[in-house]
Every structure is written in structure tokens, then in C-alpha cells.
Amino acid sequence: NEPDGSVRMCLDYRPLNSVCQKDNYQMQNIDDILDKLSRATFFTVLDATSGYYQIALDEESQKKTAFAWKRKRYEFTRMPFGLINAPASFQRIMDQIFSDEVNEYVIPYLDDIIIFSETESDHLNHLEFVFNKLRKHNIYLNKKKCNFMKREIKILGHIIKKTERGIDPQKIE
């Protein structure tokens, strides 16, 4: 069960994961992300709805995700939660979508997309650009988890605002 009351199906893919070659795609360093963010004034954090499920699986991969339920066989057509390479695959796709903008004013970090800007005008332009890219690539957002035009955000276990950053006290209690 998710915090919002919804249910997410998670299968035990340990047998499949044990025979998969691990994708060692390099995630951005959290300290580097926080340093970049602490130079901005305006922040927006977007949440990709069920992030992994937005990625289509090729036919061969679909077969590997098969499971039985109530005497029927099913295969995922979208990337399910629980596959060893799902985070790396999703991050790679998000980095490709925003390849020209990464670290300039947008940082995708798994299913979070962080937009950061110095001025309100720039931020509005950056938001429009990001929304257009998301629309082009059919990436959908969970509006309940999105935060727009904030001067302070909680992200990656930290609180960020212009020239300041600190650990989110709720994360250390």
C-alpha cells in the first residue's frame, strides 16, 4: 500500500534478478545535486506517475516478467517495480529526454524532476520547456505529488533554499 492509499503490485523478481547482468548506470551524486540547487531561488519538483510503468518493454523482456494469478498467465507490457535494472533504465531514459538541460535548470532523479531557476521569469520558461518535453515523450505526472514555484523544497532527504541546505529533520528522527 502506498501512503496515498493506492496499491502497488510488487512481484518477487529475485530469481530473474539473480541471472540478469546488472546495469551500472551512474546516478548523479546527491551532494552535487544539492550544490547546484542551493544556487537557485525558485524550485519545482515534479513526480512522474508510477515512473517505471511509463516505460514500454520489448517483447522479449515482456516474456521474462510473466507471472501466474488465479490460474492465468500474465506478462507486463510496461516496466514493473522490482526488476534489478528498472531504476538504471528509467534514469537513463530521463537523462536522455533532458540531455541538453540536465544540470542547467533541470535534474531528473528517478521519478522526481527538479526544476531550478534564479528568477521567476526564467522559472516559468523552464517549466514550459520541461512540460513540452514531457508531453513529447508521453511522461505523465502525479499532480498530488508536484510542488510548483517554491522558494524552499524538501528533496533527497534535505531542505534546500537559496544559498542554504540542510538535512530534513523528519529524516533523522
XYZ file of N, CA and C in Angstrom:
519
model
N 0.834 -1.195 0.000
C 0.000 0.000 0.000
C 0.872 1.249 0.000
N 0.451 2.215 -0.771
C 1.158 3.488 -0.878
C 0.612 4.458 0.175
N 1.374 5.513 0.513
C 0.906 6.491 1.500
C -0.441 7.129 1.143
N -0.732 7.233 -0.152
C -1.996 7.854 -0.569
C -3.161 6.867 -0.580
N -2.916 5.626 -0.145
C -3.976 4.631 -0.089
C -4.059 3.734 -1.309
N -3.340 4.081 -2.363
C -3.355 3.240 -3.560
C -2.517 1.982 -3.311
N -2.663 1.026 -4.178
C -1.949 -0.238 -4.047
C -0.991 -0.388 -5.224
N 0.218 -0.826 -4.934
C 1.194 -1.097 -5.995
C 1.549 -2.578 -5.933
N 1.337 -3.263 -7.034
C 1.668 -4.675 -7.092
C 3.177 -4.805 -7.245
N 3.752 -5.633 -6.408
C 5.189 -5.884 -6.493
C 5.407 -7.388 -6.437
N 5.997 -7.905 -7.472
C 6.285 -9.331 -7.541
C 7.713 -9.575 -7.085
N 7.977 -10.786 -6.656
C 9.316 -11.162 -6.223
C 10.118 -11.596 -7.445
N 10.909 -10.673 -7.961
C 11.714 -10.955 -9.145
C 13.138 -11.381 -8.789
N 13.384 -11.794 -7.549
C 14.737 -12.200 -7.173
C 15.304 -13.305 -8.064
N 14.528 -14.333 -8.426
C 15.099 -15.354 -9.327
C 15.527 -14.765 -10.677
N 14.706 -13.905 -11.257
C 15.067 -13.258 -12.527
C 16.252 -12.316 -12.321
N 16.198 -11.512 -11.262
C 17.273 -10.550 -10.996
C 18.622 -11.235 -10.793
N 18.600 -12.447 -10.228
C 19.865 -13.147 -9.951
C 20.598 -13.568 -11.224
N 19.886 -13.655 -12.346
C 20.538 -14.051 -13.601
C 20.680 -12.887 -14.580
N 20.259 -11.706 -14.172
C 20.389 -10.521 -15.034
C 21.753 -9.881 -14.844
N 22.300 -9.377 -15.927
C 23.527 -8.601 -15.825
C 23.156 -7.222 -15.295
N 23.802 -6.803 -14.204
C 23.467 -5.531 -13.565
C 23.881 -4.367 -14.452
N 22.964 -3.429 -14.617
C 23.225 -2.190 -15.350
C 23.796 -1.193 -14.350
N 25.048 -0.840 -14.494
C 25.711 0.062 -13.552
C 25.652 1.511 -14.002
N 24.518 1.915 -14.554
C 24.357 3.302 -14.988
C 24.616 4.228 -13.805
N 25.433 5.231 -14.020
C 25.860 6.124 -12.945
C 24.787 7.160 -12.620
N 24.298 7.116 -11.397
C 23.358 8.126 -10.912
C 24.159 9.374 -10.543
N 23.490 10.520 -10.601
C 24.159 11.749 -10.187
C 24.448 11.688 -8.690
N 25.548 12.276 -8.297
C 25.926 12.360 -6.896
C 24.981 13.324 -6.176
N 24.427 12.889 -5.056
C 23.442 13.710 -4.336
C 24.054 15.026 -3.868
N 25.293 15.023 -3.396
C 25.925 16.280 -2.967
C 26.064 17.258 -4.126
N 26.395 16.755 -5.313
C 26.483 17.628 -6.491
C 25.120 18.229 -6.822
N 24.079 17.408 -6.738
C 22.724 17.906 -6.993
C 22.376 19.002 -5.997
N 22.622 18.748 -4.727
C 22.274 19.718 -3.687
C 23.059 21.014 -3.853
N 24.329 20.927 -4.248
C 25.127 22.135 -4.501
C 24.523 22.970 -5.623
N 24.124 22.318 -6.707
C 23.507 23.049 -7.829
C 22.206 23.710 -7.400
N 21.406 22.975 -6.647
C 20.109 23.507 -6.235
C 20.243 24.688 -5.285
N 21.250 24.685 -4.443
C 21.371 25.743 -3.437
C 21.750 27.096 -4.044
N 21.999 27.138 -5.344
C 22.293 28.407 -6.021
C 21.039 29.041 -6.618
N 19.911 28.329 -6.572
C 18.681 28.812 -7.206
C 17.751 29.480 -6.191
N 16.777 30.221 -6.718
C 15.780 30.900 -5.893
C 14.423 30.215 -5.981
N 14.076 29.718 -7.173
C 12.772 29.091 -7.394
C 12.947 27.613 -7.731
N 12.050 26.810 -7.164
C 12.121 25.361 -7.348
C 10.745 24.798 -7.676
N 10.740 23.809 -8.538
C 9.556 22.994 -8.783
C 10.018 21.546 -8.770
N 9.256 20.704 -8.091
C 9.544 19.271 -8.088
C 8.336 18.565 -8.689
N 8.586 17.840 -9.772
C 7.544 17.088 -10.459
C 7.736 15.605 -10.163
N 6.645 14.889 -10.037
C 6.691 13.460 -9.760
C 6.087 12.703 -10.938
N 6.883 11.834 -11.543
C 6.391 11.018 -12.658
C 5.498 9.914 -12.094
N 4.246 9.916 -12.503
C 3.279 8.929 -12.024
C 3.767 7.519 -12.326
N 3.858 6.693 -11.284
C 4.271 5.290 -11.470
C 5.397 5.208 -12.497
N 6.473 5.910 -12.206
C 7.561 6.127 -13.158
C 7.930 4.958 -14.043
N 8.251 3.818 -13.449
C 8.723 2.689 -14.249
C 7.658 2.200 -15.217
N 6.395 2.244 -14.800
C 5.300 1.748 -15.646
C 5.130 2.572 -16.918
N 5.752 3.713 -16.991
C 5.645 4.537 -18.190
C 6.610 4.084 -19.293
N 7.457 3.124 -18.979
C 8.455 2.651 -19.934
C 7.993 1.319 -20.541
N 7.851 1.299 -21.857
C 7.417 0.081 -22.553
C 8.537 -0.957 -22.558
N 8.156 -2.218 -22.423
C 9.108 -3.322 -22.515
C 9.069 -3.917 -23.919
N 10.233 -4.344 -24.411
C 10.228 -5.045 -25.692
C 9.635 -6.444 -25.480
N 9.289 -7.105 -26.568
C 8.573 -8.383 -26.484
C 9.349 -9.442 -25.705
N 10.659 -9.503 -25.906
C 11.476 -10.493 -25.200
C 11.473 -10.229 -23.695
N 11.572 -8.981 -23.305
C 11.545 -8.630 -21.881
C 10.178 -8.915 -21.267
N 9.121 -8.704 -22.027
C 7.772 -8.982 -21.528
C 7.652 -10.439 -21.084
N 8.203 -11.344 -21.874
C 8.124 -12.770 -21.546
C 8.794 -13.070 -20.206
N 9.855 -12.346 -19.904
C 10.601 -12.592 -18.671
C 9.870 -12.092 -17.431
N 8.868 -11.253 -17.614
C 8.123 -10.718 -16.466
C 6.858 -11.518 -16.170
N 6.667 -12.632 -16.857
C 5.433 -13.416 -16.724
C 5.219 -13.890 -15.288
N 3.941 -13.934 -14.903
C 3.552 -14.453 -13.597
C 2.160 -15.066 -13.724
N 1.836 -15.931 -12.788
C 0.519 -16.573 -12.791
C -0.300 -16.029 -11.625
N -1.580 -15.828 -11.912
C -2.508 -15.366 -10.881
C -3.886 -15.888 -11.227
N -4.498 -16.558 -10.263
C -5.831 -17.144 -10.459
C -5.890 -18.010 -11.720
N -4.874 -18.866 -11.835
C -4.794 -19.853 -12.917
C -4.684 -19.241 -14.309
N -4.227 -18.008 -14.376
C -3.981 -17.366 -15.668
C -2.550 -16.844 -15.691
N -1.999 -16.718 -16.893
C -0.629 -16.225 -17.077
C -0.692 -14.799 -17.604
N 0.118 -13.934 -16.996
C 0.171 -12.529 -17.394
C 1.617 -12.134 -17.656
N 1.791 -11.144 -18.516
C 3.106 -10.546 -18.772
C 2.952 -9.038 -18.703
N 3.932 -8.398 -18.119
C 3.934 -6.939 -18.117
C 4.290 -6.431 -19.512
N 3.615 -5.394 -19.948
C 3.988 -4.706 -21.189
C 4.766 -3.436 -20.871
N 4.708 -3.028 -19.599
C 5.430 -1.854 -19.103
C 6.402 -2.341 -18.026
N 7.440 -1.561 -17.756
C 8.464 -1.969 -16.805
C 7.892 -2.002 -15.381
N 7.882 -3.183 -14.749
C 7.334 -3.261 -13.395
C 8.353 -2.880 -12.328
N 7.830 -2.554 -11.179
C 8.627 -2.313 -9.989
C 9.233 -3.651 -9.559
N 10.489 -3.648 -9.153
C 11.115 -4.858 -8.632
C 12.194 -5.457 -9.513
N 12.285 -5.009 -10.757
C 13.352 -5.509 -11.623
C 14.660 -4.814 -11.262
N 15.727 -5.564 -11.220
C 17.013 -5.038 -10.759
C 17.486 -3.834 -11.571
N 17.197 -3.811 -12.858
C 17.688 -2.730 -13.708
C 16.659 -1.640 -13.977
N 15.499 -1.720 -13.336
C 14.462 -0.707 -13.560
C 14.938 0.706 -13.195
N 15.554 0.917 -12.019
C 15.998 2.284 -11.706
C 17.004 2.825 -12.720
N 17.990 2.028 -13.091
C 19.006 2.484 -14.049
C 18.384 2.761 -15.413
N 17.491 1.891 -15.850
C 16.839 2.083 -17.153
C 16.003 3.351 -17.161
N 15.236 3.554 -16.097
C 14.392 4.744 -16.020
C 15.247 6.010 -15.965
N 16.312 5.991 -15.151
C 17.182 7.165 -15.037
C 17.837 7.483 -16.375
N 18.294 6.469 -17.087
C 18.929 6.679 -18.390
C 17.949 7.365 -19.353
N 16.716 6.890 -19.371
C 15.712 7.478 -20.260
C 15.443 8.928 -19.880
N 15.299 9.202 -18.595
C 15.047 10.583 -18.162
C 16.239 11.479 -18.501
N 17.450 10.976 -18.311
C 18.642 11.757 -18.661
C 18.703 12.020 -20.164
N 18.276 11.057 -20.967
C 18.256 11.257 -22.423
C 17.211 12.298 -22.816
N 16.047 12.234 -22.199
C 14.989 13.202 -22.509
C 15.475 14.621 -22.247
N 16.174 14.810 -21.133
C 16.623 16.147 -20.738
C 18.123 16.343 -20.942
N 18.706 15.649 -21.901
C 20.161 15.657 -22.073
C 20.755 17.052 -22.230
N 20.082 17.949 -22.923
C 20.629 19.291 -23.134
C 20.445 20.202 -21.927
N 19.502 19.865 -21.063
C 19.164 20.748 -19.950
C 19.662 20.251 -18.597
N 20.075 18.981 -18.520
C 20.484 18.427 -17.232
C 21.565 19.301 -16.614
N 21.347 19.652 -15.381
C 22.251 20.468 -14.562
C 22.215 21.949 -14.904
N 21.582 22.340 -15.999
C 21.433 23.769 -16.305
C 20.265 24.341 -15.517
N 19.119 23.657 -15.609
C 17.943 24.080 -14.841
C 16.984 22.934 -14.564
N 17.358 21.727 -14.934
C 16.521 20.563 -14.624
C 17.411 19.389 -14.234
N 16.985 18.684 -13.202
C 17.692 17.483 -12.769
C 16.656 16.378 -12.577
N 16.661 15.391 -13.465
C 15.801 14.234 -13.216
C 16.516 13.295 -12.252
N 15.825 12.880 -11.217
C 16.393 11.912 -10.278
C 15.329 10.854 -10.040
N 15.466 9.750 -10.762
C 14.464 8.695 -10.788
C 13.120 9.299 -11.159
N 12.096 9.148 -10.316
C 10.785 9.655 -10.740
C 10.536 11.105 -10.341
N 11.523 11.766 -9.755
C 11.426 13.199 -9.458
C 12.144 13.995 -10.540
N 11.528 15.094 -10.935
C 12.144 16.010 -11.897
C 12.213 17.357 -11.204
N 13.424 17.826 -10.959
C 13.630 19.062 -10.211
C 13.977 20.171 -11.195
N 13.200 21.247 -11.156
C 13.466 22.414 -11.998
C 13.892 23.530 -11.055
N 14.985 24.196 -11.389
C 15.510 25.237 -10.503
C 15.962 26.429 -11.331
N 15.684 27.629 -10.816
C 15.960 28.849 -11.583
C 16.278 29.994 -10.637
N 16.964 30.989 -11.186
C 17.288 32.194 -10.420
C 16.109 33.157 -10.330
N 15.397 33.338 -11.446
C 14.316 34.329 -11.465
C 12.973 33.656 -11.748
N 11.911 34.342 -11.365
C 10.563 33.829 -11.610
C 10.302 33.689 -13.110
N 10.730 34.672 -13.872
C 10.547 34.642 -15.325
C 11.260 33.441 -15.948
N 12.514 33.233 -15.563
C 13.256 32.065 -16.059
C 12.550 30.773 -15.661
N 12.065 30.741 -14.431
C 11.430 29.520 -13.937
C 10.190 29.171 -14.761
N 9.394 30.169 -15.067
C 8.207 29.928 -15.892
C 8.595 29.411 -17.277
N 9.642 29.976 -17.854
C 10.136 29.492 -19.152
C 10.653 28.058 -19.049
N 11.384 27.774 -17.978
C 11.918 26.428 -17.782
C 10.786 25.414 -17.600
N 9.766 25.798 -16.846
C 8.614 24.912 -16.656
C 7.938 24.592 -17.989
N 7.740 25.612 -18.787
C 7.098 25.407 -20.088
C 7.922 24.448 -20.947
N 9.224 24.640 -20.946
C 10.101 23.776 -21.734
C 10.027 22.328 -21.239
N 10.089 22.145 -19.919
C 10.033 20.800 -19.343
C 8.690 20.140 -19.649
N 7.602 20.882 -19.490
C 6.280 20.313 -19.791
C 6.177 19.892 -21.253
N 6.725 20.682 -22.142
C 6.706 20.321 -23.564
C 7.492 19.033 -23.820
N 8.637 18.897 -23.167
C 9.438 17.670 -23.323
C 8.684 16.464 -22.765
N 8.072 16.641 -21.602
C 7.327 15.535 -21.004
C 6.160 15.119 -21.901
N 5.475 16.107 -22.445
C 4.351 15.815 -23.343
C 4.847 15.061 -24.581
N 5.945 15.521 -25.149
C 6.507 14.891 -26.352
C 6.853 13.419 -26.107
N 7.312 13.107 -24.896
C 7.757 11.748 -24.575
C 6.713 10.949 -23.790
N 5.505 11.500 -23.692
C 4.401 10.802 -23.011
C 4.729 10.407 -21.574
N 5.386 11.317 -20.864
C 5.651 11.106 -19.442
C 4.563 11.850 -18.671
N 3.842 11.118 -17.830
C 2.728 11.691 -17.078
C 3.143 11.974 -15.646
N 2.519 13.004 -15.072
C 2.859 13.456 -13.724
C 1.731 13.172 -12.746
N 2.115 13.000 -11.485
C 1.159 12.869 -10.393
C 1.020 14.247 -9.760
N -0.032 14.967 -10.119
C -0.159 16.359 -9.670
C -0.232 16.479 -8.153
N -0.696 15.432 -7.462
C -0.774 15.480 -5.999
C 0.612 15.528 -5.361
N 1.612 15.029 -6.064
C 2.974 14.998 -5.519
C 3.872 16.083 -6.100
N 3.331 16.941 -6.960
C 4.129 18.008 -7.567
C 4.067 19.265 -6.701
N 5.182 19.975 -6.628
C 5.268 21.251 -5.907
C 5.831 22.298 -6.854
N 5.066 23.383 -7.039
C 5.414 24.386 -8.033
C 5.876 25.698 -7.409
N 6.892 26.288 -8.038
C 7.335 27.659 -7.747
C 7.606 27.888 -6.258
N 8.343 27.007 -5.635
C 8.661 27.129 -4.209
C 10.016 27.807 -4.039
N 10.164 28.477 -2.919
C 11.466 29.059 -2.568
C 12.245 28.136 -1.639
N 11.576 27.095 -1.172
C 12.209 26.083 -0.326
C 11.573 24.741 -0.656
N 12.404 23.717 -0.785
C 11.881 22.381 -1.082
C 12.536 21.340 -0.188
N 11.837 20.243 -0.019
C 12.396 19.054 0.616
C 12.638 18.060 -0.509
N 13.895 17.665 -0.644
C 14.248 16.733 -1.719
C 15.451 15.895 -1.289
N 15.409 14.630 -1.601
C 16.524 13.714 -1.333
C 16.965 13.769 0.129
N 15.990 13.912 1.035
C 16.282 13.933 2.464
C 16.858 15.238 2.976
N 16.785 16.297 2.178
C 17.340 17.594 2.557
C 16.315 18.702 2.338
N 16.553 19.815 3.011
C 15.772 21.032 2.781
C 16.694 22.000 2.059
N 16.204 22.530 0.934
C 17.014 23.413 0.093
C 16.308 24.747 -0.067
N 17.061 25.810 0.100
C 16.617 27.147 -0.302
C 17.862 27.912 -0.703
N 17.676 29.065 -1.310
C 18.813 29.803 -1.872
C 19.941 29.924 -0.855
N 21.105 29.523 -1.259
C 22.372 29.556 -0.511
C 22.354 28.716 0.766
N 21.300 27.943 0.988
C 21.245 27.116 2.195
C 20.790 25.708 1.856
N 21.322 24.779 2.617
C 20.841 23.409 2.534
C 21.095 22.741 3.867
N 20.201 21.856 4.226
C 20.345 21.131 5.479
C 19.579 19.826 5.416
N 19.870 18.966 6.352
C 19.180 17.682 6.409
C 17.763 17.916 6.912
N 16.807 17.273 6.279
C 15.409 17.348 6.683
C 15.289 16.694 8.058
N 14.902 17.462 9.099
C 14.817 16.903 10.457
C 13.904 15.673 10.546
N 12.894 15.597 9.710
C 11.996 14.433 9.721
C 12.716 13.162 9.290
N 13.817 13.303 8.591
C 14.554 12.137 8.113
C 15.528 11.588 9.155
N 15.757 12.335 10.240
C 16.711 11.865 11.247
C 16.050 11.551 12.582
N 14.741 11.683 12.655
C 14.043 11.365 13.912
C 13.918 9.883 14.101
